[in-house]
Amino acid sequence: MLALLVVAVTGWSRAGHAAPDPKTAAKKLVLEGAQLVKRGDYDAALLRFKAAYDLVPSPKIQYNLGIAYMGLERNAEAFEAFQTFLADASEATTETITKARLYKESLLLKVCRLTVHSDVQGATITLDGKPSGTTPPPGEIMVDAGNHSLVVAKDGVGTPFTKWFDANAGSSLTIE
């Protein structure tokens, strides 16, 4: 069973207001998301966790996002969420940090680590129609196993580079 970090918003202010402050509203959304995860409704849980994160962009909510993404088998996004959580997990318990590390390690077996090399600095990297940074990327880009499209383009610089590729789980791939 996947463990949730329901305390992702613990420690936030509980001061009474006529309208709920963002932290209170985010905490309510996280708790609702946790209940939805328990019922296996990962799509609805993901929406709650994203809404909470939009209100209060706490790295702790990334743990919950990672759980929801795992439930949806969106492994690359789960990996990224746990990585973001671990980068600033200073207020999390040792148990939660350990679980996040274990989840992240297990996800490495389910994703492909993509490295993109380009001779053009500042070109936009687009994976499957979604922006994924610019060249040179700061590190590997995690992608789920399967067929993907890659476009690397920069306005005013030649023809965009386009490539379809197969990503294998647990592998690394470099595209020049």
JSON list of N, CA, C and O in Angstrom, two decimals, residues 91-145:
[
{"chain": "A", "resi": 91, "resn": "GLU", "atom": "N", "xyz": [11.68, 19.32, 6.53]},
{"chain": "A", "resi": 91, "resn": "GLU", "atom": "CA", "xyz": [10.70, 19.20, 7.61]},
{"chain": "A", "resi": 91, "resn": "GLU", "atom": "C", "xyz": [9.98, 17.86, 7.62]},
{"chain": "A", "resi": 91, "resn": "GLU", "atom": "O", "xyz": [9.12, 17.63, 8.46]},
{"chain": "A", "resi": 92, "resn": "ALA", "atom": "N", "xyz": [10.32, 16.97, 6.70]},
{"chain": "A", "resi": 92, "resn": "ALA", "atom": "CA", "xyz": [9.66, 15.66, 6.62]},
{"chain": "A", "resi": 92, "resn": "ALA", "atom": "C", "xyz": [10.29, 14.69, 7.61]},
{"chain": "A", "resi": 92, "resn": "ALA", "atom": "O", "xyz": [11.45, 14.86, 8.02]},
{"chain": "A", "resi": 93, "resn": "THR", "atom": "N", "xyz": [9.55, 13.67, 7.96]},
{"chain": "A", "resi": 93, "resn": "THR", "atom": "CA", "xyz": [10.07, 12.66, 8.87]},
{"chain": "A", "resi": 93, "resn": "THR", "atom": "C", "xyz": [11.10, 11.79, 8.14]},
{"chain": "A", "resi": 93, "resn": "THR", "atom": "O", "xyz": [11.08, 11.68, 6.91]},
{"chain": "A", "resi": 94, "resn": "THR", "atom": "N", "xyz": [11.95, 11.16, 8.91]},
{"chain": "A", "resi": 94, "resn": "THR", "atom": "CA", "xyz": [12.94, 10.24, 8.34]},
{"chain": "A", "resi": 94, "resn": "THR", "atom": "C", "xyz": [12.25, 9.12, 7.60]},
{"chain": "A", "resi": 94, "resn": "THR", "atom": "O", "xyz": [12.69, 8.71, 6.53]},
{"chain": "A", "resi": 95, "resn": "GLU", "atom": "N", "xyz": [11.14, 8.63, 8.14]},
{"chain": "A", "resi": 95, "resn": "GLU", "atom": "CA", "xyz": [10.39, 7.54, 7.50]},
{"chain": "A", "resi": 95, "resn": "GLU", "atom": "C", "xyz": [9.87, 7.97, 6.12]},
{"chain": "A", "resi": 95, "resn": "GLU", "atom": "O", "xyz": [9.98, 7.22, 5.15]},
{"chain": "A", "resi": 96, "resn": "THR", "atom": "N", "xyz": [9.33, 9.18, 6.03]},
{"chain": "A", "resi": 96, "resn": "THR", "atom": "CA", "xyz": [8.79, 9.66, 4.76]},
{"chain": "A", "resi": 96, "resn": "THR", "atom": "C", "xyz": [9.92, 9.87, 3.75]},
{"chain": "A", "resi": 96, "resn": "THR", "atom": "O", "xyz": [9.78, 9.53, 2.57]},
{"chain": "A", "resi": 97, "resn": "ILE", "atom": "N", "xyz": [11.03, 10.40, 4.20]},
{"chain": "A", "resi": 97, "resn": "ILE", "atom": "CA", "xyz": [12.18, 10.60, 3.31]},
{"chain": "A", "resi": 97, "resn": "ILE", "atom": "C", "xyz": [12.68, 9.26, 2.79]},
{"chain": "A", "resi": 97, "resn": "ILE", "atom": "O", "xyz": [12.96, 9.10, 1.60]},
{"chain": "A", "resi": 98, "resn": "THR", "atom": "N", "xyz": [12.75, 8.28, 3.67]},
{"chain": "A", "resi": 98, "resn": "THR", "atom": "CA", "xyz": [13.20, 6.94, 3.28]},
{"chain": "A", "resi": 98, "resn": "THR", "atom": "C", "xyz": [12.24, 6.34, 2.25]},
{"chain": "A", "resi": 98, "resn": "THR", "atom": "O", "xyz": [12.68, 5.78, 1.24]},
{"chain": "A", "resi": 99, "resn": "LYS", "atom": "N", "xyz": [10.94, 6.47, 2.47]},
{"chain": "A", "resi": 99, "resn": "LYS", "atom": "CA", "xyz": [9.95, 5.95, 1.52]},
{"chain": "A", "resi": 99, "resn": "LYS", "atom": "C", "xyz": [10.09, 6.63, 0.16]},
{"chain": "A", "resi": 99, "resn": "LYS", "atom": "O", "xyz": [10.04, 5.98, -0.88]},
{"chain": "A", "resi": 100, "resn": "ALA", "atom": "N", "xyz": [10.26, 7.94, 0.18]},
{"chain": "A", "resi": 100, "resn": "ALA", "atom": "CA", "xyz": [10.40, 8.68, -1.08]},
{"chain": "A", "resi": 100, "resn": "ALA", "atom": "C", "xyz": [11.64, 8.21, -1.84]},
{"chain": "A", "resi": 100, "resn": "ALA", "atom": "O", "xyz": [11.60, 8.05, -3.07]},
{"chain": "A", "resi": 101, "resn": "ARG", "atom": "N", "xyz": [12.72, 7.98, -1.13]},
{"chain": "A", "resi": 101, "resn": "ARG", "atom": "CA", "xyz": [13.95, 7.48, -1.79]},
{"chain": "A", "resi": 101, "resn": "ARG", "atom": "C", "xyz": [13.72, 6.10, -2.39]},
{"chain": "A", "resi": 101, "resn": "ARG", "atom": "O", "xyz": [14.17, 5.81, -3.50]},
{"chain": "A", "resi": 102, "resn": "LEU", "atom": "N", "xyz": [13.03, 5.24, -1.65]},
{"chain": "A", "resi": 102, "resn": "LEU", "atom": "CA", "xyz": [12.74, 3.89, -2.15]},
{"chain": "A", "resi": 102, "resn": "LEU", "atom": "C", "xyz": [11.82, 3.94, -3.37]},
{"chain": "A", "resi": 102, "resn": "LEU", "atom": "O", "xyz": [12.03, 3.21, -4.35]},
{"chain": "A", "resi": 103, "resn": "TYR", "atom": "N", "xyz": [10.80, 4.78, -3.32]},
{"chain": "A", "resi": 103, "resn": "TYR", "atom": "CA", "xyz": [9.91, 4.94, -4.47]},
{"chain": "A", "resi": 103, "resn": "TYR", "atom": "C", "xyz": [10.71, 5.41, -5.68]},
{"chain": "A", "resi": 103, "resn": "TYR", "atom": "O", "xyz": [10.56, 4.90, -6.78]},
{"chain": "A", "resi": 104, "resn": "LYS", "atom": "N", "xyz": [11.55, 6.41, -5.45]},
{"chain": "A", "resi": 104, "resn": "LYS", "atom": "CA", "xyz": [12.35, 6.97, -6.55]},
{"chain": "A", "resi": 104, "resn": "LYS", "atom": "C", "xyz": [13.26, 5.91, -7.16]},
{"chain": "A", "resi": 104, "resn": "LYS", "atom": "O", "xyz": [13.35, 5.79, -8.38]},
{"chain": "A", "resi": 105, "resn": "GLU", "atom": "N", "xyz": [13.91, 5.12, -6.32]},
{"chain": "A", "resi": 105, "resn": "GLU", "atom": "CA", "xyz": [14.77, 4.04, -6.82]},
{"chain": "A", "resi": 105, "resn": "GLU", "atom": "C", "xyz": [13.98, 3.01, -7.62]},
{"chain": "A", "resi": 105, "resn": "GLU", "atom": "O", "xyz": [14.42, 2.56, -8.67]},
{"chain": "A", "resi": 106, "resn": "SER", "atom": "N", "xyz": [12.80, 2.64, -7.12]},
{"chain": "A", "resi": 106, "resn": "SER", "atom": "CA", "xyz": [11.99, 1.65, -7.85]},
{"chain": "A", "resi": 106, "resn": "SER", "atom": "C", "xyz": [11.49, 2.21, -9.17]},
{"chain": "A", "resi": 106, "resn": "SER", "atom": "O", "xyz": [11.36, 1.48, -10.15]},
{"chain": "A", "resi": 107, "resn": "LEU", "atom": "N", "xyz": [11.25, 3.51, -9.22]},
{"chain": "A", "resi": 107, "resn": "LEU", "atom": "CA", "xyz": [10.78, 4.13, -10.46]},
{"chain": "A", "resi": 107, "resn": "LEU", "atom": "C", "xyz": [11.86, 4.17, -11.53]},
{"chain": "A", "resi": 107, "resn": "LEU", "atom": "O", "xyz": [11.54, 4.16, -12.73]},
{"chain": "A", "resi": 108, "resn": "LEU", "atom": "N", "xyz": [13.11, 4.18, -11.13]},
{"chain": "A", "resi": 108, "resn": "LEU", "atom": "CA", "xyz": [14.20, 4.15, -12.12]},
{"chain": "A", "resi": 108, "resn": "LEU", "atom": "C", "xyz": [14.14, 2.90, -12.99]},
{"chain": "A", "resi": 108, "resn": "LEU", "atom": "O", "xyz": [14.62, 2.91, -14.13]},
{"chain": "A", "resi": 109, "resn": "LEU", "atom": "N", "xyz": [13.56, 1.84, -12.47]},
{"chain": "A", "resi": 109, "resn": "LEU", "atom": "CA", "xyz": [13.42, 0.60, -13.24]},
{"chain": "A", "resi": 109, "resn": "LEU", "atom": "C", "xyz": [12.25, 0.67, -14.22]},
{"chain": "A", "resi": 109, "resn": "LEU", "atom": "O", "xyz": [12.11, -0.19, -15.08]},
{"chain": "A", "resi": 110, "resn": "LYS", "atom": "N", "xyz": [11.42, 1.71, -14.10]},
{"chain": "A", "resi": 110, "resn": "LYS", "atom": "CA", "xyz": [10.22, 1.82, -14.93]},
{"chain": "A", "resi": 110, "resn": "LYS", "atom": "C", "xyz": [10.29, 2.96, -15.94]},
{"chain": "A", "resi": 110, "resn": "LYS", "atom": "O", "xyz": [9.38, 3.11, -16.75]},
{"chain": "A", "resi": 111, "resn": "VAL", "atom": "N", "xyz": [11.32, 3.77, -15.87]},
{"chain": "A", "resi": 111, "resn": "VAL", "atom": "CA", "xyz": [11.45, 4.92, -16.76]},
{"chain": "A", "resi": 111, "resn": "VAL", "atom": "C", "xyz": [12.71, 4.81, -17.60]},
{"chain": "A", "resi": 111, "resn": "VAL", "atom": "O", "xyz": [13.60, 4.02, -17.29]},
{"chain": "A", "resi": 112, "resn": "CYS", "atom": "N", "xyz": [12.78, 5.63, -18.62]},
{"chain": "A", "resi": 112, "resn": "CYS", "atom": "CA", "xyz": [13.99, 5.76, -19.43]},
{"chain": "A", "resi": 112, "resn": "CYS", "atom": "C", "xyz": [14.61, 7.12, -19.11]},
{"chain": "A", "resi": 112, "resn": "CYS", "atom": "O", "xyz": [13.90, 8.13, -19.04]},
{"chain": "A", "resi": 113, "resn": "ARG", "atom": "N", "xyz": [15.91, 7.13, -18.92]},
{"chain": "A", "resi": 113, "resn": "ARG", "atom": "CA", "xyz": [16.63, 8.37, -18.64]},
{"chain": "A", "resi": 113, "resn": "ARG", "atom": "C", "xyz": [17.16, 8.90, -19.97]},
{"chain": "A", "resi": 113, "resn": "ARG", "atom": "O", "xyz": [18.07, 8.32, -20.56]},
{"chain": "A", "resi": 114, "resn": "LEU", "atom": "N", "xyz": [16.58, 10.01, -20.42]},
{"chain": "A", "resi": 114, "resn": "LEU", "atom": "CA", "xyz": [16.91, 10.59, -21.72]},
{"chain": "A", "resi": 114, "resn": "LEU", "atom": "C", "xyz": [17.87, 11.75, -21.56]},
{"chain": "A", "resi": 114, "resn": "LEU", "atom": "O", "xyz": [17.64, 12.65, -20.74]},
{"chain": "A", "resi": 115, "resn": "THR", "atom": "N", "xyz": [18.93, 11.73, -22.35]},
{"chain": "A", "resi": 115, "resn": "THR", "atom": "CA", "xyz": [19.87, 12.84, -22.42]},
{"chain": "A", "resi": 115, "resn": "THR", "atom": "C", "xyz": [19.79, 13.42, -23.83]},
{"chain": "A", "resi": 115, "resn": "THR", "atom": "O", "xyz": [19.85, 12.67, -24.80]},
{"chain": "A", "resi": 116, "resn": "VAL", "atom": "N", "xyz": [19.63, 14.72, -23.92]},
{"chain": "A", "resi": 116, "resn": "VAL", "atom": "CA", "xyz": [19.55, 15.40, -25.21]},
{"chain": "A", "resi": 116, "resn": "VAL", "atom": "C", "xyz": [20.77, 16.29, -25.36]},
{"chain": "A", "resi": 116, "resn": "VAL", "atom": "O", "xyz": [21.01, 17.15, -24.52]},
{"chain": "A", "resi": 117, "resn": "HIS", "atom": "N", "xyz": [21.54, 16.07, -26.42]},
{"chain": "A", "resi": 117, "resn": "HIS", "atom": "CA", "xyz": [22.69, 16.92, -26.74]},
{"chain": "A", "resi": 117, "resn": "HIS", "atom": "C", "xyz": [22.36, 17.71, -27.99]},
{"chain": "A", "resi": 117, "resn": "HIS", "atom": "O", "xyz": [21.87, 17.14, -28.97]},
{"chain": "A", "resi": 118, "resn": "SER", "atom": "N", "xyz": [22.62, 18.99, -27.97]},
{"chain": "A", "resi": 118, "resn": "SER", "atom": "CA", "xyz": [22.36, 19.85, -29.12]},
{"chain": "A", "resi": 118, "resn": "SER", "atom": "C", "xyz": [23.51, 20.82, -29.29]},
{"chain": "A", "resi": 118, "resn": "SER", "atom": "O", "xyz": [24.10, 21.27, -28.31]},
{"chain": "A", "resi": 119, "resn": "ASP", "atom": "N", "xyz": [23.80, 21.14, -30.55]},
{"chain": "A", "resi": 119, "resn": "ASP", "atom": "CA", "xyz": [24.85, 22.13, -30.80]},
{"chain": "A", "resi": 119, "resn": "ASP", "atom": "C", "xyz": [24.29, 23.55, -30.77]},
{"chain": "A", "resi": 119, "resn": "ASP", "atom": "O", "xyz": [25.01, 24.52, -31.00]},
{"chain": "A", "resi": 120, "resn": "VAL", "atom": "N", "xyz": [23.01, 23.69, -30.46]},
{"chain": "A", "resi": 120, "resn": "VAL", "atom": "CA", "xyz": [22.36, 24.99, -30.36]},
{"chain": "A", "resi": 120, "resn": "VAL", "atom": "C", "xyz": [21.98, 25.24, -28.90]},
{"chain": "A", "resi": 120, "resn": "VAL", "atom": "O", "xyz": [21.23, 24.47, -28.31]},
{"chain": "A", "resi": 121, "resn": "GLN", "atom": "N", "xyz": [22.53, 26.30, -28.33]},
{"chain": "A", "resi": 121, "resn": "GLN", "atom": "CA", "xyz": [22.20, 26.67, -26.94]},
{"chain": "A", "resi": 121, "resn": "GLN", "atom": "C", "xyz": [20.85, 27.36, -26.91]},
{"chain": "A", "resi": 121, "resn": "GLN", "atom": "O", "xyz": [20.52, 28.14, -27.80]},
{"chain": "A", "resi": 122, "resn": "GLY", "atom": "N", "xyz": [20.04, 27.09, -25.90]},
{"chain": "A", "resi": 122, "resn": "GLY", "atom": "CA", "xyz": [18.78, 27.78, -25.71]},
{"chain": "A", "resi": 122, "resn": "GLY", "atom": "C", "xyz": [17.65, 27.31, -26.61]},
{"chain": "A", "resi": 122, "resn": "GLY", "atom": "O", "xyz": [16.61, 27.98, -26.70]},
{"chain": "A", "resi": 123, "resn": "ALA", "atom": "N", "xyz": [17.82, 26.17, -27.27]},
{"chain": "A", "resi": 123, "resn": "ALA", "atom": "CA", "xyz": [16.74, 25.62, -28.09]},
{"chain": "A", "resi": 123, "resn": "ALA", "atom": "C", "xyz": [15.69, 24.99, -27.17]},
{"chain": "A", "resi": 123, "resn": "ALA", "atom": "O", "xyz": [16.03, 24.43, -26.12]},
{"chain": "A", "resi": 124, "resn": "THR", "atom": "N", "xyz": [14.44, 25.06, -27.57]},
{"chain": "A", "resi": 124, "resn": "THR", "atom": "CA", "xyz": [13.36, 24.48, -26.79]},
{"chain": "A", "resi": 124, "resn": "THR", "atom": "C", "xyz": [13.27, 22.98, -27.05]},
{"chain": "A", "resi": 124, "resn": "THR", "atom": "O", "xyz": [13.26, 22.55, -28.20]},
{"chain": "A", "resi": 125, "resn": "ILE", "atom": "N", "xyz": [13.20, 22.20, -25.97]},
{"chain": "A", "resi": 125, "resn": "ILE", "atom": "CA", "xyz": [13.02, 20.76, -26.06]},
{"chain": "A", "resi": 125, "resn": "ILE", "atom": "C", "xyz": [11.54, 20.48, -25.83]},
{"chain": "A", "resi": 125, "resn": "ILE", "atom": "O", "xyz": [10.98, 20.89, -24.81]},
{"chain": "A", "resi": 126, "resn": "THR", "atom": "N", "xyz": [10.92, 19.79, -26.78]},
{"chain": "A", "resi": 126, "resn": "THR", "atom": "CA", "xyz": [9.51, 19.44, -26.66]},
{"chain": "A", "resi": 126, "resn": "THR", "atom": "C", "xyz": [9.39, 17.92, -26.77]},
{"chain": "A", "resi": 126, "resn": "THR", "atom": "O", "xyz": [9.84, 17.33, -27.74]},
{"chain": "A", "resi": 127, "resn": "LEU", "atom": "N", "xyz": [8.82, 17.32, -25.73]},
{"chain": "A", "resi": 127, "resn": "LEU", "atom": "CA", "xyz": [8.59, 15.86, -25.70]},
{"chain": "A", "resi": 127, "resn": "LEU", "atom": "C", "xyz": [7.10, 15.60, -25.75]},
{"chain": "A", "resi": 127, "resn": "LEU", "atom": "O", "xyz": [6.35, 16.12, -24.91]},
{"chain": "A", "resi": 128, "resn": "ASP", "atom": "N", "xyz": [6.69, 14.84, -26.74]},
{"chain": "A", "resi": 128, "resn": "ASP", "atom": "CA", "xyz": [5.28, 14.47, -26.88]},
{"chain": "A", "resi": 128, "resn": "ASP", "atom": "C", "xyz": [4.37, 15.70, -26.86]},
{"chain": "A", "resi": 128, "resn": "ASP", "atom": "O", "xyz": [3.29, 15.69, -26.27]},
{"chain": "A", "resi": 129, "resn": "GLY", "atom": "N", "xyz": [4.84, 16.79, -27.48]},
{"chain": "A", "resi": 129, "resn": "GLY", "atom": "CA", "xyz": [4.05, 18.01, -27.57]},
{"chain": "A", "resi": 129, "resn": "GLY", "atom": "C", "xyz": [4.09, 18.91, -26.36]},
{"chain": "A", "resi": 129, "resn": "GLY", "atom": "O", "xyz": [3.43, 19.94, -26.33]},
{"chain": "A", "resi": 130, "resn": "LYS", "atom": "N", "xyz": [4.86, 18.53, -25.32]},
{"chain": "A", "resi": 130, "resn": "LYS", "atom": "CA", "xyz": [4.93, 19.33, -24.10]},
{"chain": "A", "resi": 130, "resn": "LYS", "atom": "C", "xyz": [6.34, 19.88, -23.91]},
{"chain": "A", "resi": 130, "resn": "LYS", "atom": "O", "xyz": [7.32, 19.14, -24.06]},
{"chain": "A", "resi": 131, "resn": "PRO", "atom": "N", "xyz": [6.47, 21.16, -23.54]},
{"chain": "A", "resi": 131, "resn": "PRO", "atom": "CA", "xyz": [7.80, 21.72, -23.31]},
{"chain": "A", "resi": 131, "resn": "PRO", "atom": "C", "xyz": [8.53, 20.97, -22.19]},
{"chain": "A", "resi": 131, "resn": "PRO", "atom": "O", "xyz": [7.94, 20.64, -21.17]},
{"chain": "A", "resi": 132, "resn": "SER", "atom": "N", "xyz": [9.81, 20.69, -22.42]},
{"chain": "A", "resi": 132, "resn": "SER", "atom": "CA", "xyz": [10.61, 19.97, -21.43]},
{"chain": "A", "resi": 132, "resn": "SER", "atom": "C", "xyz": [11.95, 20.66, -21.19]},
{"chain": "A", "resi": 132, "resn": "SER", "atom": "O", "xyz": [12.96, 20.01, -20.98]},
{"chain": "A", "resi": 133, "resn": "GLY", "atom": "N", "xyz": [11.96, 21.98, -21.27]},
{"chain": "A", "resi": 133, "resn": "GLY", "atom": "CA", "xyz": [13.17, 22.72, -20.98]},
{"chain": "A", "resi": 133, "resn": "GLY", "atom": "C", "xyz": [13.87, 23.21, -22.24]},
{"chain": "A", "resi": 133, "resn": "GLY", "atom": "O", "xyz": [13.30, 23.20, -23.33]},
{"chain": "A", "resi": 134, "resn": "THR", "atom": "N", "xyz": [15.09, 23.64, -22.04]},
{"chain": "A", "resi": 134, "resn": "THR", "atom": "CA", "xyz": [15.90, 24.15, -23.14]},
{"chain": "A", "resi": 134, "resn": "THR", "atom": "C", "xyz": [17.26, 23.47, -23.13]},
{"chain": "A", "resi": 134, "resn": "THR", "atom": "O", "xyz": [17.65, 22.85, -22.13]},
{"chain": "A", "resi": 135, "resn": "THR", "atom": "N", "xyz": [17.97, 23.61, -24.24]},
{"chain": "A", "resi": 135, "resn": "THR", "atom": "CA", "xyz": [19.31, 23.03, -24.35]},
{"chain": "A", "resi": 135, "resn": "THR", "atom": "C", "xyz": [20.33, 24.01, -23.80]},
{"chain": "A", "resi": 135, "resn": "THR", "atom": "O", "xyz": [20.16, 25.22, -23.96]},
{"chain": "A", "resi": 136, "resn": "PRO", "atom": "N", "xyz": [21.34, 23.52, -23.14]},
{"chain": "A", "resi": 136, "resn": "PRO", "atom": "CA", "xyz": [21.46, 22.13, -22.69]},
{"chain": "A", "resi": 136, "resn": "PRO", "atom": "C", "xyz": [20.59, 21.92, -21.46]},
{"chain": "A", "resi": 136, "resn": "PRO", "atom": "O", "xyz": [20.53, 22.77, -20.58]},
{"chain": "A", "resi": 137, "resn": "PRO", "atom": "N", "xyz": [19.92, 20.76, -21.39]},
{"chain": "A", "resi": 137, "resn": "PRO", "atom": "CA", "xyz": [19.11, 20.50, -20.19]},
{"chain": "A", "resi": 137, "resn": "PRO", "atom": "C", "xyz": [20.03, 20.30, -18.98]},
{"chain": "A", "resi": 137, "resn": "PRO", "atom": "O", "xyz": [21.18, 19.89, -19.14]},
{"chain": "A", "resi": 138, "resn": "PRO", "atom": "N", "xyz": [19.54, 20.62, -17.79]},
{"chain": "A", "resi": 138, "resn": "PRO", "atom": "CA", "xyz": [20.38, 20.51, -16.60]},
{"chain": "A", "resi": 138, "resn": "PRO", "atom": "C", "xyz": [20.74, 19.08, -16.22]},
{"chain": "A", "resi": 138, "resn": "PRO", "atom": "O", "xyz": [21.60, 18.86, -15.39]},
{"chain": "A", "resi": 139, "resn": "GLY", "atom": "N", "xyz": [20.10, 18.11, -16.81]},
{"chain": "A", "resi": 139, "resn": "GLY", "atom": "CA", "xyz": [20.37, 16.71, -16.49]},
{"chain": "A", "resi": 139, "resn": "GLY", "atom": "C", "xyz": [19.51, 15.82, -17.36]},
{"chain": "A", "resi": 139, "resn": "GLY", "atom": "O", "xyz": [19.02, 16.24, -18.41]},
{"chain": "A", "resi": 140, "resn": "GLU", "atom": "N", "xyz": [19.33, 14.62, -16.89]},
{"chain": "A", "resi": 140, "resn": "GLU", "atom": "CA", "xyz": [18.52, 13.66, -17.64]},
{"chain": "A", "resi": 140, "resn": "GLU", "atom": "C", "xyz": [17.04, 14.04, -17.56]},
{"chain": "A", "resi": 140, "resn": "GLU", "atom": "O", "xyz": [16.59, 14.60, -16.56]},
{"chain": "A", "resi": 141, "resn": "ILE", "atom": "N", "xyz": [16.32, 13.70, -18.61]},
{"chain": "A", "resi": 141, "resn": "ILE", "atom": "CA", "xyz": [14.88, 13.88, -18.64]},
{"chain": "A", "resi": 141, "resn": "ILE", "atom": "C", "xyz": [14.26, 12.50, -18.50]},
{"chain": "A", "resi": 141, "resn": "ILE", "atom": "O", "xyz": [14.60, 11.59, -19.27]},
{"chain": "A", "resi": 142, "resn": "MET", "atom": "N", "xyz": [13.40, 12.33, -17.52]},
{"chain": "A", "resi": 142, "resn": "MET", "atom": "CA", "xyz": [12.76, 11.03, -17.31]},
{"chain": "A", "resi": 142, "resn": "MET", "atom": "C", "xyz": [11.54, 10.92, -18.22]},
{"chain": "A", "resi": 142, "resn": "MET", "atom": "O", "xyz": [10.72, 11.83, -18.27]},
{"chain": "A", "resi": 143, "resn": "VAL", "atom": "N", "xyz": [11.44, 9.79, -18.93]},
{"chain": "A", "resi": 143, "resn": "VAL", "atom": "CA", "xyz": [10.28, 9.53, -19.78]},
{"chain": "A", "resi": 143, "resn": "VAL", "atom": "C", "xyz": [9.76, 8.13, -19.49]},
{"chain": "A", "resi": 143, "resn": "VAL", "atom": "O", "xyz": [10.53, 7.23, -19.17]},
{"chain": "A", "resi": 144, "resn": "ASP", "atom": "N", "xyz": [8.46, 7.98, -19.60]},
{"chain": "A", "resi": 144, "resn": "ASP", "atom": "CA", "xyz": [7.87, 6.66, -19.42]},
{"chain": "A", "resi": 144, "resn": "ASP", "atom": "C", "xyz": [8.25, 5.77, -20.60]},
{"chain": "A", "resi": 144, "resn": "ASP", "atom": "O", "xyz": [8.54, 6.25, -21.70]},
{"chain": "A", "resi": 145, "resn": "ALA", "atom": "N", "xyz": [8.24, 4.47, -20.37]},
{"chain": "A", "resi": 145, "resn": "ALA", "atom": "CA", "xyz": [8.52, 3.52, -21.45]},
{"chain": "A", "resi": 145, "resn": "ALA", "atom": "C", "xyz": [7.48, 3.68, -22.54]},
{"chain": "A", "resi": 145, "resn": "ALA", "atom": "O", "xyz": [6.32, 3.99, -22.27]}
]
